[in-house]
mmCIF file of C-alpha atoms in Angstrom:
data_model
loop_
_atom_site.group_PDB
_atom_site.id
_atom_site.type_symbol
_atom_site.label_atom_id
_atom_site.label_comp_id
_atom_site.label_asym_id
_atom_site.label_seq_id
_atom_site.Cartn_x
_atom_site.Cartn_y
_atom_site.Cartn_z
ATOM 1 C CA MET W 553 -3.450 166.581 76.143
ATOM 2 C CA PRO W 554 -4.886 170.109 77.086
ATOM 3 C CA TRP W 555 -4.368 170.949 81.037
ATOM 4 C CA TYR W 556 -7.315 169.767 82.637
ATOM 5 C CA LYS W 557 -5.844 166.400 82.331
ATOM 6 C CA VAL W 558 -3.322 167.526 85.063
ATOM 7 C CA ASP W 559 -6.415 168.436 86.792
ATOM 8 C CA GLU W 560 -8.401 164.724 86.396
ATOM 9 C CA PHE W 561 -4.808 163.205 87.523
ATOM 10 C CA LEU W 562 -4.546 165.416 90.616
ATOM 11 C CA ASN W 563 -8.155 164.482 91.226
ATOM 12 C CA GLU W 564 -7.535 160.817 90.918
ATOM 13 C CA VAL W 565 -4.803 160.841 93.136
ATOM 14 C CA CYS W 566 -7.418 162.744 95.961
ATOM 15 C CA LYS W 567 -9.877 160.054 95.377
ATOM 16 C CA ASN W 568 -7.246 157.577 97.069
ATOM 17 C CA VAL W 569 -6.464 159.651 100.127
ATOM 18 C CA LYS W 570 -9.481 158.979 102.469
ATOM 19 C CA TYR W 571 -7.847 162.513 104.760
ATOM 20 C CA LYS W 572 -9.069 165.227 103.046
ATOM 21 C CA GLY W 573 -7.183 167.596 104.769
ATOM 22 C CA ALA W 574 -4.513 166.850 103.140
ATOM 23 C CA HIS W 575 -5.635 166.830 99.633
ATOM 24 C CA ASP W 576 -4.821 170.678 99.241
ATOM 25 C CA THR W 577 -0.862 170.145 100.229
ATOM 26 C CA ILE W 578 -0.949 166.770 97.873
ATOM 27 C CA SER W 579 -2.511 168.901 95.030
ATOM 28 C CA GLU W 580 -0.501 171.900 95.150
ATOM 29 C CA GLU W 581 2.834 169.033 95.503
ATOM 30 C CA LEU W 582 2.555 167.613 92.381
ATOM 31 C CA GLN W 583 1.140 170.092 90.310
ATOM 32 C CA ASN W 584 4.319 171.840 91.289
ATOM 33 C CA HIS W 585 6.403 168.591 90.163
ATOM 34 C CA ILE W 586 4.344 168.280 87.381
ATOM 35 C CA GLN W 587 4.722 171.963 85.935
ATOM 36 C CA ASP W 588 8.805 170.802 86.955
ATOM 37 C CA ARG W 589 8.568 167.947 84.190
ATOM 38 C CA ILE W 590 6.695 170.377 81.828
ATOM 39 C CA HIS W 591 9.295 172.851 81.052
ATOM 40 C CA ASP W 592 12.171 170.008 81.410
ATOM 41 C CA PHE W 593 10.153 168.532 78.692
ATOM 42 C CA ILE W 594 9.759 171.668 76.374
ATOM 43 C CA ASP W 595 13.452 172.806 76.942
ATOM 44 C CA ARG W 596 14.135 169.858 75.512
ATOM 45 C CA GLY W 597 12.110 170.810 72.262
ATOM 46 C CA PHE W 598 8.631 169.000 72.857
ATOM 47 C CA ASP W 599 5.747 171.296 71.893
ATOM 48 C CA GLU W 600 3.339 171.980 74.994
ATOM 49 C CA GLU W 601 0.881 169.100 74.842
ATOM 50 C CA THR W 602 2.780 167.173 74.556
ATOM 51 C CA ALA W 603 5.064 167.749 77.361
ATOM 52 C CA ILE W 604 2.016 167.619 79.312
ATOM 53 C CA ARG W 605 1.137 164.740 78.607
ATOM 54 C CA LYS W 606 4.742 163.495 78.752
ATOM 55 C CA ALA W 607 5.039 165.029 82.287
ATOM 56 C CA VAL W 608 1.474 163.564 83.367
ATOM 57 C CA GLU W 609 2.449 159.682 82.308
ATOM 58 C CA SER W 610 6.350 159.903 83.782
ATOM 59 C CA MET W 611 4.803 160.526 87.444
ATOM 60 C CA GLY W 612 3.400 157.470 87.049
ATOM 61 C CA ASP W 613 -0.003 155.663 88.005
ATOM 62 C CA PRO W 614 -2.369 157.956 89.888
ATOM 63 C CA VAL W 615 -4.183 155.057 91.909
ATOM 64 C CA GLU W 616 -1.005 154.094 93.366
ATOM 65 C CA ILE W 617 0.137 157.028 94.343
ATOM 66 C CA GLY W 618 -2.903 158.212 96.237
ATOM 67 C CA LYS W 619 -2.490 154.586 97.797
ATOM 68 C CA GLU W 620 0.986 155.051 99.189
ATOM 69 C CA LEU W 621 -0.211 158.603 100.152
ATOM 70 C CA ASN W 622 -2.967 157.617 102.228
ATOM 71 C CA LYS W 623 -0.793 155.449 104.347
ATOM 72 C CA LEU W 624 1.655 158.391 104.933
ATOM 73 C CA HIS W 625 -1.843 161.154 105.889
ATOM 74 C CA ARG W 626 -3.694 159.099 107.927
ATOM 75 C CA PRO W 627 -6.660 161.467 109.752
ATOM 76 C CA TYR W 628 -5.094 160.767 113.232
ATOM 77 C CA VAL W 629 -1.975 162.446 111.527
ATOM 78 C CA GLY W 630 -4.320 165.272 110.819
ATOM 79 C CA TRP W 631 -6.280 165.843 113.939
ATOM 80 C CA PHE W 632 -2.553 165.423 115.773
ATOM 81 C CA LEU W 633 -1.121 168.465 113.595
ATOM 82 C CA SER W 634 -4.291 170.267 114.577
ATOM 83 C CA ILE W 635 -4.142 169.613 117.925
ATOM 84 C CA ILE W 636 -0.329 170.064 118.045
ATOM 85 C CA ASN W 637 -1.274 173.680 116.075
ATOM 86 C CA THR W 638 -4.054 174.533 118.521
ATOM 87 C CA LEU W 639 -1.669 174.201 121.639
ATOM 88 C CA ILE W 640 0.745 176.179 119.603
ATOM 89 C CA VAL W 641 -1.495 179.073 119.456
ATOM 90 C CA LEU W 642 -2.955 178.813 122.704
ATOM 91 C CA VAL W 643 0.743 178.476 124.483
ATOM 92 C CA GLY W 644 1.564 181.591 122.310
ATOM 93 C CA PHE W 645 -1.462 183.797 123.859
ATOM 94 C CA TYR W 646 -1.058 182.765 127.263
ATOM 95 C CA ALA W 647 3.207 184.149 126.634
ATOM 96 C CA ILE W 648 1.185 187.166 125.640
ATOM 97 C CA LEU W 649 -1.337 187.363 128.158
ATOM 98 C CA ILE W 650 0.501 185.695 130.878
ATOM 99 C CA ILE W 651 3.343 185.257 130.954
ATOM 100 C CA ILE W 652 5.167 188.441 129.352
ATOM 101 C CA PRO W 653 3.373 190.784 131.733
ATOM 102 C CA SER W 654 4.626 188.255 134.831
ATOM 103 C CA PHE W 655 8.220 188.347 133.516
ATOM 104 C CA PHE W 656 8.436 192.407 133.459
ATOM 105 C CA ARG W 657 6.839 192.698 136.972
ATOM 106 C CA ILE W 658 10.220 191.193 138.056
ATOM 107 C CA PHE W 659 11.676 195.275 137.349
ATOM 108 C CA GLU W 660 8.705 196.164 138.953
ATOM 109 C CA PRO W 661 9.809 198.586 141.623
ATOM 110 C CA PHE W 662 8.003 198.925 145.041
ATOM 111 C CA GLY W 663 6.237 202.651 145.230
ATOM 112 C CA SER W 664 6.193 202.730 148.896
ATOM 113 C CA ILE W 665 9.657 201.922 149.682
ATOM 114 C CA PRO W 666 11.946 205.160 150.204
ATOM 115 C CA SER W 667 13.930 206.715 148.506
ATOM 116 C CA GLY W 668 17.052 209.281 148.210
ATOM 117 C CA LYS W 669 17.220 211.777 150.683
ATOM 118 C CA ASP W 670 14.732 209.540 153.061
ATOM 119 C CA ILE W 671 16.315 206.847 153.903
ATOM 120 C CA LYS W 672 18.502 207.293 157.150
ATOM 121 C CA TYR W 673 20.147 204.354 155.849
ATOM 122 C CA SER W 674 20.308 200.313 154.279
ATOM 123 C CA VAL W 675 22.066 197.337 154.877
ATOM 124 C CA ASN W 676 22.550 194.781 151.920
ATOM 125 C CA ILE W 677 21.701 191.486 153.464
ATOM 126 C CA ASN W 678 21.271 188.646 150.494
ATOM 127 C CA GLU W 679 21.025 185.454 152.308
ATOM 128 C CA LYS W 680 18.841 182.476 151.821
ATOM 129 C CA ASP W 681 16.998 179.661 153.114
ATOM 130 C CA ARG W 682 15.189 177.014 151.632
ATOM 131 C CA ILE W 683 11.927 174.591 152.764
ATOM 132 C CA ASP W 684 11.280 171.974 151.102
ATOM 133 C CA ASP W 685 11.237 173.261 147.393
ATOM 134 C CA ARG W 686 10.875 176.681 148.456
ATOM 135 C CA THR W 687 13.447 179.159 148.701
ATOM 136 C CA VAL W 688 13.322 182.598 150.376
ATOM 137 C CA VAL W 689 16.461 185.064 149.863
ATOM 138 C CA VAL W 690 15.895 188.873 151.744
ATOM 139 C CA LYS W 691 17.459 190.695 149.979
ATOM 140 C CA LYS W 692 18.080 194.365 151.663
ATOM 141 C CA LEU W 693 16.672 196.363 155.039
ATOM 142 C CA VAL W 694 16.314 200.364 154.379
ATOM 143 C CA VAL W 695 15.152 202.562 157.453
ATOM 144 C CA ASP W 696 14.244 205.535 156.796
ATOM 145 C CA LYS W 697 14.264 209.018 158.848
ATOM 146 C CA ASN W 698 10.480 208.633 159.770
ATOM 147 C CA GLY W 699 11.585 205.185 162.081
ATOM 148 C CA SER W 700 9.981 202.689 159.655
ATOM 149 C CA VAL W 701 11.566 200.215 158.795
ATOM 150 C CA TYR W 702 11.092 198.212 154.977
ATOM 151 C CA ILE W 703 12.270 194.746 154.518
ATOM 152 C CA ARG W 704 12.532 193.190 150.373
ATOM 153 C CA TYR W 705 12.562 189.827 150.332
ATOM 154 C CA ASP W 706 11.573 187.153 147.356
ATOM 155 C CA ASP W 707 10.102 183.400 147.536
ATOM 156 C CA TYR W 708 10.496 181.184 144.791
ATOM 157 C CA SER W 709 9.847 176.956 144.025
ATOM 158 C CA LYS W 710 11.497 175.021 141.942
ATOM 159 C CA LEU W 711 10.020 174.080 138.874
ATOM 160 C CA PHE W 712 6.814 172.035 138.741
ATOM 161 C CA SER W 713 7.083 171.431 142.189
ATOM 162 C CA GLN W 714 4.378 171.178 144.427
ATOM 163 C CA GLY W 715 4.297 174.305 146.795
ATOM 164 C CA TRP W 716 2.357 174.973 149.528
ATOM 165 C CA SER W 717 1.114 178.608 150.785
ATOM 166 C CA MET W 718 3.606 179.964 152.957
ATOM 167 C CA LEU W 719 2.787 182.055 155.896
ATOM 168 C CA ASP W 720 4.237 185.435 157.304
ATOM 169 C CA PHE W 721 6.965 185.557 158.840
ATOM 170 C CA GLN W 722 6.637 186.523 162.860
ATOM 171 C CA ILE W 723 8.938 189.626 163.536
ATOM 172 C CA TYR W 724 10.795 190.293 166.890
ATOM 173 C CA ASP W 725 13.944 192.283 167.807
ATOM 174 C CA ASP W 726 16.672 191.112 169.545
ATOM 175 C CA LYS W 727 15.109 193.082 172.780
ATOM 176 C CA GLY W 728 11.913 190.882 172.794
ATOM 177 C CA ASN W 729 9.361 193.620 170.757
ATOM 178 C CA ARG W 730 7.161 191.789 168.793
ATOM 179 C CA TYR W 731 6.576 193.900 165.706
ATOM 180 C CA TYR W 732 2.939 193.441 163.086
ATOM 181 C CA GLY W 733 4.567 194.800 159.840
ATOM 182 C CA GLY W 734 1.968 195.895 156.754
ATOM 183 C CA GLY W 735 3.587 195.199 153.515
ATOM 184 C CA GLU W 736 3.461 194.511 149.563
ATOM 185 C CA GLY W 737 3.437 191.554 147.248
ATOM 186 C CA LYS W 738 3.754 190.780 143.552
ATOM 187 C CA GLY W 739 3.948 187.347 141.626
ATOM 188 C CA ASN W 740 6.105 186.679 138.758
ATOM 189 C CA ILE W 741 6.861 183.937 136.586
ATOM 190 C CA PHE W 742 9.951 182.655 138.707
ATOM 191 C CA GLY W 743 7.844 183.206 142.803
ATOM 192 C CA ASN W 744 7.103 186.561 144.628
ATOM 193 C CA ARG W 745 8.670 190.073 145.242
ATOM 194 C CA HIS W 746 7.751 191.116 148.771
ATOM 195 C CA LEU W 747 8.310 193.818 150.733
ATOM 196 C CA ILE W 748 7.385 194.730 154.901
ATOM 197 C CA ARG W 749 7.092 197.688 156.258
ATOM 198 C CA ILE W 750 7.530 198.004 160.470
ATOM 199 C CA ASP W 751 6.618 201.034 162.271
ATOM 200 C CA ASN W 752 7.961 202.702 165.464
ATOM 201 C CA PHE W 753 10.442 200.096 166.017
ATOM 202 C CA ASN W 754 12.722 199.930 168.992
ATOM 203 C CA LYS W 755 15.529 202.455 168.399
ATOM 204 C CA ASP W 756 17.815 200.908 171.050
ATOM 205 C CA ALA W 757 17.319 197.088 169.262
ATOM 206 C CA LYS W 758 20.398 196.038 167.257
ATOM 207 C CA LYS W 759 18.704 193.355 164.961
ATOM 208 C CA LEU W 760 15.482 192.098 164.030
ATOM 209 C CA ILE W 761 14.737 188.813 163.418
ATOM 210 C CA LEU W 762 12.305 187.178 160.663
ATOM 211 C CA ASP W 763 11.077 183.772 162.409
ATOM 212 C CA TYR W 764 9.248 181.075 160.388
ATOM 213 C CA ASP W 765 7.551 177.968 162.517
ATOM 214 C CA TYR W 766 4.704 176.555 160.968
ATOM 215 C CA TYR W 767 3.907 172.635 160.792
ATOM 216 C CA ASN W 768 7.796 171.598 161.393
ATOM 217 C CA ARG W 769 8.876 174.302 158.886
ATOM 218 C CA LYS W 770 11.269 176.511 160.115
ATOM 219 C CA MET W 771 13.162 179.187 158.503
ATOM 220 C CA ARG W 772 15.097 182.157 160.788
ATOM 221 C CA PHE W 773 16.633 185.712 159.254
ATOM 222 C CA GLU W 774 18.750 188.007 161.601
ATOM 223 C CA LEU W 775 19.113 191.200 160.349
ATOM 224 C CA PRO W 776 21.383 194.415 161.397
ATOM 225 C CA LEU W 777 19.939 197.490 162.289
ATOM 226 C CA SER W 778 22.737 199.180 162.058
ATOM 227 C CA GLY W 779 25.679 199.381 160.086
ATOM 228 C CA GLY W 780 24.501 199.899 156.534
ATOM 229 C CA ASP W 781 24.812 202.493 154.120
ATOM 230 C CA GLY W 782 23.907 205.734 155.340
ATOM 231 C CA VAL W 783 22.286 208.074 152.611
#
């Protein structure tokens, strides 16, 4: 029995498998089994033609094999796997284009915050509060030698929570002076990072207050304007 008989066996099996997308995989797997059996028969002393014939015969009825494989390889299974593979590729592209750059933005510094000899003093705050599923963490207060105050804070929500748009803090000091700060914001996969800058604050003030009171959502931080680490 020449090798084309192996191809005939494989074709007969695949004719009984309706999902054509599985034919190549089925043919490859069955051909590997047949070749293993051919080598086994040759090792037992049979010539190649006889080994091929016996190997094919030992596989069984190709029609019955095809019917059984057809039960395993339904079209919707193939479609489902194709959809899963497509989703995996899309998630991979999403990770490359969105998640990974967003992750590195966690460590991206703010360009306008002073450092080194430009700092008069700084205070590590590390206080947090929460409204619904959103948490705000005030990280640090820095005062530079030009009289400007910088406040670093982060906000983030629980995973899969229904977010809401957080408005700006109202800012004033313990002397009753109101301030309107500019600043920067940087988003990442965990939430948002913020930097508020306030110029020309009252030098007699002892604390700066961040007050949030919108639509029954309230939050308040009192930040000291002295006692920090001088630089």
